GROMACS .gro file of C-alpha atoms in nm:
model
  424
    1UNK     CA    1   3.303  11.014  -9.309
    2UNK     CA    2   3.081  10.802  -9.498
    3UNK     CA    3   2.765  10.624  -9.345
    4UNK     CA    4   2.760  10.226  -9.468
    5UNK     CA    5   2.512  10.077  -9.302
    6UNK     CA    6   2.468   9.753  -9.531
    7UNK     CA    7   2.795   9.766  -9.597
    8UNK     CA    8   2.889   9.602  -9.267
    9UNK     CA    9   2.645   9.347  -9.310
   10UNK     CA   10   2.832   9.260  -9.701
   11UNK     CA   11   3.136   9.257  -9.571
   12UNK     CA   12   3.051   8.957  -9.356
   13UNK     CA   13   2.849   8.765  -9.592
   14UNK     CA   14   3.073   8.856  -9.893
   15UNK     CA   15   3.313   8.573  -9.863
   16UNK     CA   16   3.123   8.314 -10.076
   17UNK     CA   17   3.325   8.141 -10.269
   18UNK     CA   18   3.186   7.895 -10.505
   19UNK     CA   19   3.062   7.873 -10.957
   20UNK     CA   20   2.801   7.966 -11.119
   21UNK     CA   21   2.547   7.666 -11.147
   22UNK     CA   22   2.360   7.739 -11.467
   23UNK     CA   23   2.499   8.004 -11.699
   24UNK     CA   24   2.401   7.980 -12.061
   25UNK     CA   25   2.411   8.119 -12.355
   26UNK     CA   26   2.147   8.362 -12.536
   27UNK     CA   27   2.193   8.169 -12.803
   28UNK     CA   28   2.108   7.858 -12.704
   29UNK     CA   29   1.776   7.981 -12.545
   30UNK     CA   30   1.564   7.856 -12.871
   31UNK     CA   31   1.285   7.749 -12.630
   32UNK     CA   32   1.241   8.158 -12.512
   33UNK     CA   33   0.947   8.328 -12.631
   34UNK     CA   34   1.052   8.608 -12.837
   35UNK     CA   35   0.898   8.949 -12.835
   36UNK     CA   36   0.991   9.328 -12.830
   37UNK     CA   37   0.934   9.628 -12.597
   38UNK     CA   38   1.060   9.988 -12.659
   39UNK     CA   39   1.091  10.219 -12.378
   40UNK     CA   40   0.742  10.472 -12.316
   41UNK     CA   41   0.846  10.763 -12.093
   42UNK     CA   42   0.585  10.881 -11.852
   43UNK     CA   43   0.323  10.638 -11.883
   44UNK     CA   44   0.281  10.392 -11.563
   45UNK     CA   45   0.577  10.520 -11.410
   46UNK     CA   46   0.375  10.785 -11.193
   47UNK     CA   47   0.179  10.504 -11.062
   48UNK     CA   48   0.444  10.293 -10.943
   49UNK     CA   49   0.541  10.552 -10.682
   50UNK     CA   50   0.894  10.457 -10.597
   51UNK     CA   51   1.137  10.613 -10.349
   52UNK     CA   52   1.487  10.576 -10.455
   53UNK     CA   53   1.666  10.815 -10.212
   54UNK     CA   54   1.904  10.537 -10.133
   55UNK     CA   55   1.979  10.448 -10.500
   56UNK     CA   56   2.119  10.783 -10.582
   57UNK     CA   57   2.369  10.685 -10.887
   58UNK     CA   58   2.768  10.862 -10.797
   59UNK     CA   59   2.894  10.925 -11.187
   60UNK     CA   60   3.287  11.012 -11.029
   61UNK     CA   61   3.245  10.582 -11.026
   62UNK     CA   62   2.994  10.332 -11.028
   63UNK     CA   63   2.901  10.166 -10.711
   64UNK     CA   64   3.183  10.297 -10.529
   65UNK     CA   65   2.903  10.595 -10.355
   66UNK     CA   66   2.772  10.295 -10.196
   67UNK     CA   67   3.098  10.199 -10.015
   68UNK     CA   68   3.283  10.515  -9.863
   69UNK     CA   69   3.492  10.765 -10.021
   70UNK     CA   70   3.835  10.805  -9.810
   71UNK     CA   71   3.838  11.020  -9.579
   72UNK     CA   72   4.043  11.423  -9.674
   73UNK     CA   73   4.327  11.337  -9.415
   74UNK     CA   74   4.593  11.097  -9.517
   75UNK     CA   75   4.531  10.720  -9.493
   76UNK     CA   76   4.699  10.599  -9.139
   77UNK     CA   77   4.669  10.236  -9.318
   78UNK     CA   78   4.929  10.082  -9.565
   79UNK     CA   79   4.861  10.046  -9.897
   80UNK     CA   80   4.811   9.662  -9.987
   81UNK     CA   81   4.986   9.437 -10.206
   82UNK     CA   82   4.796   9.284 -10.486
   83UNK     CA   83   4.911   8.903 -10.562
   84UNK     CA   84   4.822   8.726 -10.907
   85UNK     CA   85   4.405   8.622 -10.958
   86UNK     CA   86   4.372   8.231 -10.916
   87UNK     CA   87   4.100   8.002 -11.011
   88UNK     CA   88   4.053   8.192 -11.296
   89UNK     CA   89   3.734   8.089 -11.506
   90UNK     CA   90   3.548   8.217 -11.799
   91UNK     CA   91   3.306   8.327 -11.530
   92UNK     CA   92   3.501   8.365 -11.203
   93UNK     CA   93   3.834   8.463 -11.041
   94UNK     CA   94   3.970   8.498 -10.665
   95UNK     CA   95   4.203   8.808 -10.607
   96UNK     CA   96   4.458   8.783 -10.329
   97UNK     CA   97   4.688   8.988 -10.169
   98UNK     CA   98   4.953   9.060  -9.874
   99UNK     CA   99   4.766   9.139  -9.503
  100UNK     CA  100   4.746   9.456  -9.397
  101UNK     CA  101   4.877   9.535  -9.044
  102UNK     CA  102   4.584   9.729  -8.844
  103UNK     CA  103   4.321   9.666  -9.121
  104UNK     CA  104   3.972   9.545  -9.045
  105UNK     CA  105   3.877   9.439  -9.349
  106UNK     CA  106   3.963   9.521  -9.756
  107UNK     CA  107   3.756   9.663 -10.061
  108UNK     CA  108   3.841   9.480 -10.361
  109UNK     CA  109   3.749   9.673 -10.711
  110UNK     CA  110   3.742   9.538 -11.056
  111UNK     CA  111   3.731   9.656 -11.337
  112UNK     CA  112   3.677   9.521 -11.737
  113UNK     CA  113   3.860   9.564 -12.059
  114UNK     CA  114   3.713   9.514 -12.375
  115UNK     CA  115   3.797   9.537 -12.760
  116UNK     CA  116   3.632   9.375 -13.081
  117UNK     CA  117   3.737   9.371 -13.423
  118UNK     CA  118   3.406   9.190 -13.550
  119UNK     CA  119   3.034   9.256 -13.458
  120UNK     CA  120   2.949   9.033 -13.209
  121UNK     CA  121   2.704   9.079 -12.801
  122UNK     CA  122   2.873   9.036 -12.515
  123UNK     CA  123   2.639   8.958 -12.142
  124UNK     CA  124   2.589   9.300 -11.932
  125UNK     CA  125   2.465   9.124 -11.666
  126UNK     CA  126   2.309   8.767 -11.571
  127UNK     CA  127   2.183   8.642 -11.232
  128UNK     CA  128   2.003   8.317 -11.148
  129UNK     CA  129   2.009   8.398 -10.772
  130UNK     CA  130   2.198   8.061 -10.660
  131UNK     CA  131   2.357   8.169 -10.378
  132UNK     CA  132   2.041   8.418 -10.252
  133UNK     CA  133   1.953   8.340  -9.915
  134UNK     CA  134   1.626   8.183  -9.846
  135UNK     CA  135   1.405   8.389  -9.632
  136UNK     CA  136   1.058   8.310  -9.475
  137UNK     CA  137   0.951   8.674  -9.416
  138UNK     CA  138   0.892   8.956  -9.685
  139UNK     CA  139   1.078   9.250  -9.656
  140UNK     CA  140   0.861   9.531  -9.534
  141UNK     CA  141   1.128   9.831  -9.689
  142UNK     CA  142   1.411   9.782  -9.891
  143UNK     CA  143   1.680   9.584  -9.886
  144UNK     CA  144   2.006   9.484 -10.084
  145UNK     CA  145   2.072   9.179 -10.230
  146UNK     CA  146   2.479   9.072 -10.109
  147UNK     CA  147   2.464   8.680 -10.247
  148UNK     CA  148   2.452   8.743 -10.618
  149UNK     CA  149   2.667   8.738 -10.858
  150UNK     CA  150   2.746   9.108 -10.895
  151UNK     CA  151   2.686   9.312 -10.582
  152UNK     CA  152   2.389   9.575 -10.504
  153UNK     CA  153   2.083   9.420 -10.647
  154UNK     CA  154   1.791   9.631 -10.487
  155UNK     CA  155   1.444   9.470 -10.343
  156UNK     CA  156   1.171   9.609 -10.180
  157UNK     CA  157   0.862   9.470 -10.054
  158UNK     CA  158   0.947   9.109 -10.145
  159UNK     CA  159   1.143   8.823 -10.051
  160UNK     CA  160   1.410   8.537 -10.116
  161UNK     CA  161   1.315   8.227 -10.242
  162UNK     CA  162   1.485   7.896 -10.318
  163UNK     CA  163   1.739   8.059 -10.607
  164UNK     CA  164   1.474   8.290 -10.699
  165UNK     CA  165   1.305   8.662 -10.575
  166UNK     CA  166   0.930   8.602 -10.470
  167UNK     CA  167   0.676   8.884 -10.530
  168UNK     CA  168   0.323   8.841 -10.347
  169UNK     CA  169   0.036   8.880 -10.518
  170UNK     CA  170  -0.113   9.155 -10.305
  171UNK     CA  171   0.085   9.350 -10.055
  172UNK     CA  172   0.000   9.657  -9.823
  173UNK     CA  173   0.249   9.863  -9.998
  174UNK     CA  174   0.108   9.831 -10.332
  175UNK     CA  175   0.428   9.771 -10.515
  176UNK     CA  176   0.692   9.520 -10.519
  177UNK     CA  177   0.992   9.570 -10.686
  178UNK     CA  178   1.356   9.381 -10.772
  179UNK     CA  179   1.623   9.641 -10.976
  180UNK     CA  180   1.952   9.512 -11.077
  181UNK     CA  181   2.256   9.689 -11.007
  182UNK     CA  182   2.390  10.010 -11.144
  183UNK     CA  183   2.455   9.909 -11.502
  184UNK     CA  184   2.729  10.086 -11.736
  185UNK     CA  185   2.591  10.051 -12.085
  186UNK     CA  186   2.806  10.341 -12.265
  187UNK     CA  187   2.967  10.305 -12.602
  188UNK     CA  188   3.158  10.584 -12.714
  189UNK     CA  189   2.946  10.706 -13.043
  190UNK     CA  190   2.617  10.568 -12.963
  191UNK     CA  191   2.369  10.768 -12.763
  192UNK     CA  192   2.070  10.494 -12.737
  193UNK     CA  193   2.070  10.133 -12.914
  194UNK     CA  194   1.910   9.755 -12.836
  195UNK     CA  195   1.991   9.550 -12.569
  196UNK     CA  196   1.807   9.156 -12.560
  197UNK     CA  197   1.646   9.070 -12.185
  198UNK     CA  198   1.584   8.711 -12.079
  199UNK     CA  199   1.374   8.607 -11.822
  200UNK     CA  200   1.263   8.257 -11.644
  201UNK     CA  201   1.004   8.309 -11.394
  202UNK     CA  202   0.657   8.151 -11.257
  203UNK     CA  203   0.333   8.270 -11.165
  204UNK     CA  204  -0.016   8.165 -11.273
  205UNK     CA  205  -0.199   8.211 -11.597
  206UNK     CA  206  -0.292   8.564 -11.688
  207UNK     CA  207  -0.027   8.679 -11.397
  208UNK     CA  208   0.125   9.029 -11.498
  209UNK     CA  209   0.514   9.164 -11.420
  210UNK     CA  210   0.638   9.521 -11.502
  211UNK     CA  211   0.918   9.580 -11.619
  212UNK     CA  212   1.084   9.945 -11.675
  213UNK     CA  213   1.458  10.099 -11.653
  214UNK     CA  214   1.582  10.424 -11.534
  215UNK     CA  215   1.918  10.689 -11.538
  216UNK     CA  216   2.044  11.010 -11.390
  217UNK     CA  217   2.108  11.241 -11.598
  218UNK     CA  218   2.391  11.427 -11.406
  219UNK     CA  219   2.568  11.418 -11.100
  220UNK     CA  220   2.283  11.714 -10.930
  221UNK     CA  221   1.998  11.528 -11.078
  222UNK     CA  222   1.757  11.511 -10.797
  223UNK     CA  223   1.530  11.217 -10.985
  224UNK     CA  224   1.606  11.014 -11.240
  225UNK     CA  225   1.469  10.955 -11.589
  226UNK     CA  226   1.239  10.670 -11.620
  227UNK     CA  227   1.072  10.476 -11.867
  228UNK     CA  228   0.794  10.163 -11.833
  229UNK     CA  229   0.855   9.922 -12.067
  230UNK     CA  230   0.511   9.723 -12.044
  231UNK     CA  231   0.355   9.418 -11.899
  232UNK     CA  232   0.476   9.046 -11.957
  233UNK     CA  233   0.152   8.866 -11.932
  234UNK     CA  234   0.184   8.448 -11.835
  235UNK     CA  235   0.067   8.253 -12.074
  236UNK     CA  236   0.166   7.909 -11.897
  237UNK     CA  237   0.305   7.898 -11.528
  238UNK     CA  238   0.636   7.933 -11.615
  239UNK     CA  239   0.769   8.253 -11.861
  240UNK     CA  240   1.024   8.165 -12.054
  241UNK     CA  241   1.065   8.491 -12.297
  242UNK     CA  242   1.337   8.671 -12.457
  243UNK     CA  243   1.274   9.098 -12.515
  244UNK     CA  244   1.390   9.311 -12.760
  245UNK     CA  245   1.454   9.636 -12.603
  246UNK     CA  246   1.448   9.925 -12.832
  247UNK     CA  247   1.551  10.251 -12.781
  248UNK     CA  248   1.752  10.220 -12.447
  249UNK     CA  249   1.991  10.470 -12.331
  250UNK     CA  250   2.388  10.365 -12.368
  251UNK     CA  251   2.544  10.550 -12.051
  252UNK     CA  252   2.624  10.511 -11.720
  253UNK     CA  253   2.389  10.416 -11.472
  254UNK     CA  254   2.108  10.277 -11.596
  255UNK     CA  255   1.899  10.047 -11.378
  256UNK     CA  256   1.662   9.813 -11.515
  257UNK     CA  257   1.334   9.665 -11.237
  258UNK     CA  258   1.055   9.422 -11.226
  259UNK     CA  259   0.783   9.489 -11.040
  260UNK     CA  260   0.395   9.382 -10.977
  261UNK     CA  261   0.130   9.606 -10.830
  262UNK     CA  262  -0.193   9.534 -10.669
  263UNK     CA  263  -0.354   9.677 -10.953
  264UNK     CA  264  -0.212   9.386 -11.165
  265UNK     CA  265  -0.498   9.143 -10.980
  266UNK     CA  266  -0.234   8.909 -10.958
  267UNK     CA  267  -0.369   8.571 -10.871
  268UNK     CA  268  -0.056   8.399 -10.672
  269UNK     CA  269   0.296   8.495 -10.587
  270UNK     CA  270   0.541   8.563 -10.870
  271UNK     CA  271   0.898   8.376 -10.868
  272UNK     CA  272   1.135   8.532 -11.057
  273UNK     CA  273   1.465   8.277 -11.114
  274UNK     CA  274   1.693   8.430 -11.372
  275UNK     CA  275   1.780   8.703 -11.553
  276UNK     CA  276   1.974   8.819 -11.813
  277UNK     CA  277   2.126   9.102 -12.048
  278UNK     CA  278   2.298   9.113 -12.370
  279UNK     CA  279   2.410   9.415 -12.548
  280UNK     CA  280   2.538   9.430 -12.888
  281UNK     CA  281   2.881   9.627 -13.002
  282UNK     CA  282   2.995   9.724 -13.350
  283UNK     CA  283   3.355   9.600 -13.467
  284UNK     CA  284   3.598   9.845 -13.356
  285UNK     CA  285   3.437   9.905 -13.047
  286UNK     CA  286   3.649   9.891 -12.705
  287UNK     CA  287   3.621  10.037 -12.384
  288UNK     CA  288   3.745  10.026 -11.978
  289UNK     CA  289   3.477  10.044 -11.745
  290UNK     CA  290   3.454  10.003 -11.366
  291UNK     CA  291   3.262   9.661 -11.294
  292UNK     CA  292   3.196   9.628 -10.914
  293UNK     CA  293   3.333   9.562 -10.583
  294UNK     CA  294   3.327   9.294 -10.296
  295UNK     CA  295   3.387   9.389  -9.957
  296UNK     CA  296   3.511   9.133  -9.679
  297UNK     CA  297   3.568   9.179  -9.336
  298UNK     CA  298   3.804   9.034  -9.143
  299UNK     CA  299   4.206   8.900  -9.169
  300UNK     CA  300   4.155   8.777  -9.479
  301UNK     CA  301   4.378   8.766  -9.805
  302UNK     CA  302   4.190   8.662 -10.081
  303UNK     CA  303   3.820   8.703 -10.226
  304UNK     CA  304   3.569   8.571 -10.489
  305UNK     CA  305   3.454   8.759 -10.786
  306UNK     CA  306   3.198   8.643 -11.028
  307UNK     CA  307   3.274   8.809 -11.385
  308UNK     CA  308   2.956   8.634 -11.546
  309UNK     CA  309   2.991   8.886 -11.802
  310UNK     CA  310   3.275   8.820 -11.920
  311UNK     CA  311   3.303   8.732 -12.284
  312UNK     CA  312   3.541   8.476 -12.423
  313UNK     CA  313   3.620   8.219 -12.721
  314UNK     CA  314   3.528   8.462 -13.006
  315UNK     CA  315   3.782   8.524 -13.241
  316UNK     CA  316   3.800   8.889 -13.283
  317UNK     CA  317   3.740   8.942 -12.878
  318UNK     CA  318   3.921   9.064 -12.612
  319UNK     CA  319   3.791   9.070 -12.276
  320UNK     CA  320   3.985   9.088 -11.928
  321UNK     CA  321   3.916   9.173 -11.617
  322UNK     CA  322   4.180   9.350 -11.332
  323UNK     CA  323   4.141   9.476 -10.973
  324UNK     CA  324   4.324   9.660 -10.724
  325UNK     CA  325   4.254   9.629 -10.296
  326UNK     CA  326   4.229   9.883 -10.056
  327UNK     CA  327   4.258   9.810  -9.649
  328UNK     CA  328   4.046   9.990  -9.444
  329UNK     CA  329   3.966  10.038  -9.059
  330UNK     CA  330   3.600  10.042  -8.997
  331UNK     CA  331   3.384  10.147  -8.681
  332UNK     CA  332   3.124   9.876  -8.660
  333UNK     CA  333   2.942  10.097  -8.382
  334UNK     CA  334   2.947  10.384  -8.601
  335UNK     CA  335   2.883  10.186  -8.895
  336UNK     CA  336   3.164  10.349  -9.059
  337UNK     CA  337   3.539  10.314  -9.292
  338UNK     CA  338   3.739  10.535  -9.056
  339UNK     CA  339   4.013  10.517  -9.270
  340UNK     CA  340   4.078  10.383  -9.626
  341UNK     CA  341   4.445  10.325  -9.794
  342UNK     CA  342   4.566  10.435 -10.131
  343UNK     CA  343   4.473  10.144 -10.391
  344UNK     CA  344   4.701   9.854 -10.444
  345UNK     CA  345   4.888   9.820 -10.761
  346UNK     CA  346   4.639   9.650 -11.017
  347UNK     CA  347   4.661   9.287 -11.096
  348UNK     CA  348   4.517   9.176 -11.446
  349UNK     CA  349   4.368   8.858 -11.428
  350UNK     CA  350   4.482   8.588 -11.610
  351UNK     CA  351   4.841   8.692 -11.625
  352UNK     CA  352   5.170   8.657 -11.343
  353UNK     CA  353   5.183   8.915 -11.094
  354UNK     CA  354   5.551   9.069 -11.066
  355UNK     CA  355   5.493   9.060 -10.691
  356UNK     CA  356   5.608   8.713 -10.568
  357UNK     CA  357   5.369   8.501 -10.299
  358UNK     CA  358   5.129   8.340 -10.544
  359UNK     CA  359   5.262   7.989 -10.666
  360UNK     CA  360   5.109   7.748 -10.867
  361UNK     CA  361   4.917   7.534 -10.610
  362UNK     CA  362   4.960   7.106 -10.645
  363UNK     CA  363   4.718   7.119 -10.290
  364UNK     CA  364   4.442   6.836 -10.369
  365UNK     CA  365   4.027   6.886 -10.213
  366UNK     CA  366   3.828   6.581 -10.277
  367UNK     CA  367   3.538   6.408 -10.083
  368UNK     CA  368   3.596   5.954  -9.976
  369UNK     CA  369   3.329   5.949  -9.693
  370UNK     CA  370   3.495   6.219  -9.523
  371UNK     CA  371   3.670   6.559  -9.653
  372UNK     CA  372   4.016   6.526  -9.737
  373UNK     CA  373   4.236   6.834  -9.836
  374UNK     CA  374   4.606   6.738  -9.902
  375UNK     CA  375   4.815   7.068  -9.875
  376UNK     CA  376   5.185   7.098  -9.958
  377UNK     CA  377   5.276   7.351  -9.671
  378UNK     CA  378   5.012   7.428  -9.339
  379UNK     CA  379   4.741   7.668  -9.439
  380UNK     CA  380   4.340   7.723  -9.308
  381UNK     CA  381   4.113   7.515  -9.457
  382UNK     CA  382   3.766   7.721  -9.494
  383UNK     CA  383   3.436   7.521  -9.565
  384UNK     CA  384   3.158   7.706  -9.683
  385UNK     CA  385   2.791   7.643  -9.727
  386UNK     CA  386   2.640   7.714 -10.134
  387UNK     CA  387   2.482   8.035  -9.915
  388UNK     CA  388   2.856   8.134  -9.892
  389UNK     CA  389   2.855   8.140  -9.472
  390UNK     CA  390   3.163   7.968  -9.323
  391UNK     CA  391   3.075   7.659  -9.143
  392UNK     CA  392   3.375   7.552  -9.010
  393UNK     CA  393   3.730   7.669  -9.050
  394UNK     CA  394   4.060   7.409  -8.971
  395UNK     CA  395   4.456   7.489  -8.938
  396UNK     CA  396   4.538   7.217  -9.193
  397UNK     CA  397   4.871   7.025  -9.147
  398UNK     CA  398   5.173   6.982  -9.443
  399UNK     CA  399   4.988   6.640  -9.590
  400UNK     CA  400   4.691   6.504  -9.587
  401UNK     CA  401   4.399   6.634  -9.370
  402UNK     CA  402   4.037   6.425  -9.297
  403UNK     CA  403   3.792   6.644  -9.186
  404UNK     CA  404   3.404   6.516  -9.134
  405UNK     CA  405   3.160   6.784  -9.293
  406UNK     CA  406   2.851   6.845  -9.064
  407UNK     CA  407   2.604   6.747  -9.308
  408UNK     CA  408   2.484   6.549  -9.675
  409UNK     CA  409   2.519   6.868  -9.935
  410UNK     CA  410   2.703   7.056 -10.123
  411UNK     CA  411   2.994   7.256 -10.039
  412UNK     CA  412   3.300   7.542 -10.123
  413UNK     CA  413   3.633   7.462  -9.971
  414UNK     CA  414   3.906   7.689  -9.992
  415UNK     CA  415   4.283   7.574  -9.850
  416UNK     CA  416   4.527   7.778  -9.959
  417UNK     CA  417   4.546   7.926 -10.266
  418UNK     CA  418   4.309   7.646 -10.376
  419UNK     CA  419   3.877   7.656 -10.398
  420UNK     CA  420   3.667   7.344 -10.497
  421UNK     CA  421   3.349   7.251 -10.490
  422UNK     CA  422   3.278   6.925 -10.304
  423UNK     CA  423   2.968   6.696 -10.280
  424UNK     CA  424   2.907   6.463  -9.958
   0.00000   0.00000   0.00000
């Protein structure tokens, strides 16, 4: 049986509901600094010194190593019924389905469809660390990231900031380091090609942050092939630059990092608030990739997924996202899934499920001093924090429901089949 040690810990934090705050486009980022890197194998690499033992890259499907793979018996647990996505965005959907009897918690996995008839980019992956947790201390090890946008973003010897990843400017390790997830950058055809980074961080004048990317290049590979892209050097306090990457492999797995080193002389801490990734495809190019998964823990029947990615409003474009559920038992002892279900049937987002359950909600969320939710039949009303931990949770009643929130802020409310974002 699989060991999931930080899986536990996701599955209790996962259930942060709530938008992206401040998504843009590459091409409205005319105030970047533009310049271009292409990818130098073996140069500072051998320096850096990493140990990625826990990052090993499963090819049968991305991410899902990191979970748990069911077990060779047959699953004792049911196989869950998917219900129709709601609060479906651009940017962001919730999938729901039917409670499993017995289950401790549920694995939700999504995947992405995409076609083009016209040349066009569409965003890989973009993160401006809203819903991090702020921490006081720096991680001493490593450490994964569970309050981002896409799950299993990887830091070591750093720590969370305000909506941002803080590097010190000297640290007893030598090396601090932030890699994004597991990316899948294949295109059938094309063996290497350009991708366009964006960055917004701050440090002082002079300040230095590596960057580099990596890949396996089979399922035995012991190490993976890496290449140092170069130095960013700040020329103000706060970067602001957008990098032509040349050269960079299009296949699975590939893991892009920032890091400093003590040999950089760094004179303060770096802050690092957003990234992002385009890639550019060719007309006729289309493909079905696995995207992610969020796992929750607990009796509960529906779940946030961020699809920043996700590219719509181009003519020529087709880009949609669907997801199946498992259910599975889990010893939290053990730290392991002691059983896992077959998949549910798979629910494509955006369109009417043929299972019935899901209605089209008319429940109303708004703040007038206190919280009011109005809900058409009794359901839990969930309040959330914008760090995505439940702060209170309410049996609402048919009608109208006042509820004071603890404190002045922001907040995610879910009732229902319903999520808003409220502001006392």
């Amino acid at each position: 049986m699989k060991k999931f040690t930080f899986v536990v810990a996701a599955m209790a934090l996962c259930v942060n509901v709530g938008f992206a705050q401040t998504f843009r486009s590459m091409n409205g980022s005319n105030d970047f600094e533009t310049i271009s890197m292409k990818r130098v194998d073996n140069s500072n690499v051998k320096k850096i010194g990493l140990n990625r033992s826990a990052r090993e890259f499963g090819f049968s499907k991305m991410n899902q190593g990191n979970i748990a793979k069911k077990p060779a018996q047959t699953a004792i647990l049911e196989t869950p019924v998917a219900l129709s996505a709601t609060n479906v965005s651009d940017y962001y959907f919730v999938a729901n389905w039917e409670l499993v009897s017995g289950a401790d918690g549920y694995i939700v996995e999504a995947y992405r469809n995409y076609e083009t008839t016209v040349d066009t980019t569409y965003c890989a992956l973009y993160e401006d660390f809203y819903y991090v947790t702020e921490s006081d201390e720096y991680l001493t090890t490593e450490g994964y990231l569970y309050n981002c946008y896409r799950y299993d973003w990887y830091l070591v010897n750093a720590k969370q900031g305000d909506k941002s990843i803080i590097f010190p400017k000297t640290t007893d390790a030598g090396t601090s380091l932030l890699e994004t997830p597991f990316l899948d950058l294949a295109i059938e055809g094309e063996e290497s090609g350009s991708l366009k980074l964006s960055i917004v961080a701050e440090g002082a004048v002079d300040d230095l942050l590596g960057i580099g990317c990596y890949y396996y290049e089979s399922e035995n590979a012991q190490k993976p092939v890496e290449s140092y892209l170069g130095e960013l050097k700040f020329d103000a306090t706060t970067l602001r630059v957008l990098i032509n990457l040349e050269d960079i492999p299009y296949r699975e797995g590939v893991v892009f990092y920032f890091v400093t080193m003590n040999e950089f002389e760094n004179s303060s801490d770096i802050t690092i608030r957003e990234i992002m990734l385009d890639q550019p495809v060719k007309a006729g190019t289309k493909f079905d990739k696995y995207y992610g998964f969020k796992p929750i823990l607990g009796e509960y029947t529906s779940c946030p997924v961020f699809t920043m990615e996700r590219n719509t409003g181009i003519e020529g474009v087709s880009d949609n996202f669907y997801y199946g559920v498992y259910a599975v038992s889990v010893n939290m002892a053990a730290g392991e899934i002691t059983d896992q279900s077959e998949m549910s049937n798979e629910i494509i987002v955006g369109e009417s499920s043929a299972v019935e359950g899901i209605q089209a909600s008319n429940d109303k969320i708004f703040v007038h001093d206190n919280l009011h939710v109005v809900l058409e039949k009794p359901a839990t009303i969930a309040v959330y924090n914008m760090a995505g931990v439940l702060v209170m949770s309410v049996e609402g009643v048919e009608g109208e429901n006042e509820i004071a929130l603890p404190a002045a802020g922001a907040y995610i409310v879910k009732a229902g089949n319903t999520v808003a974002k409220v502001m006392k």
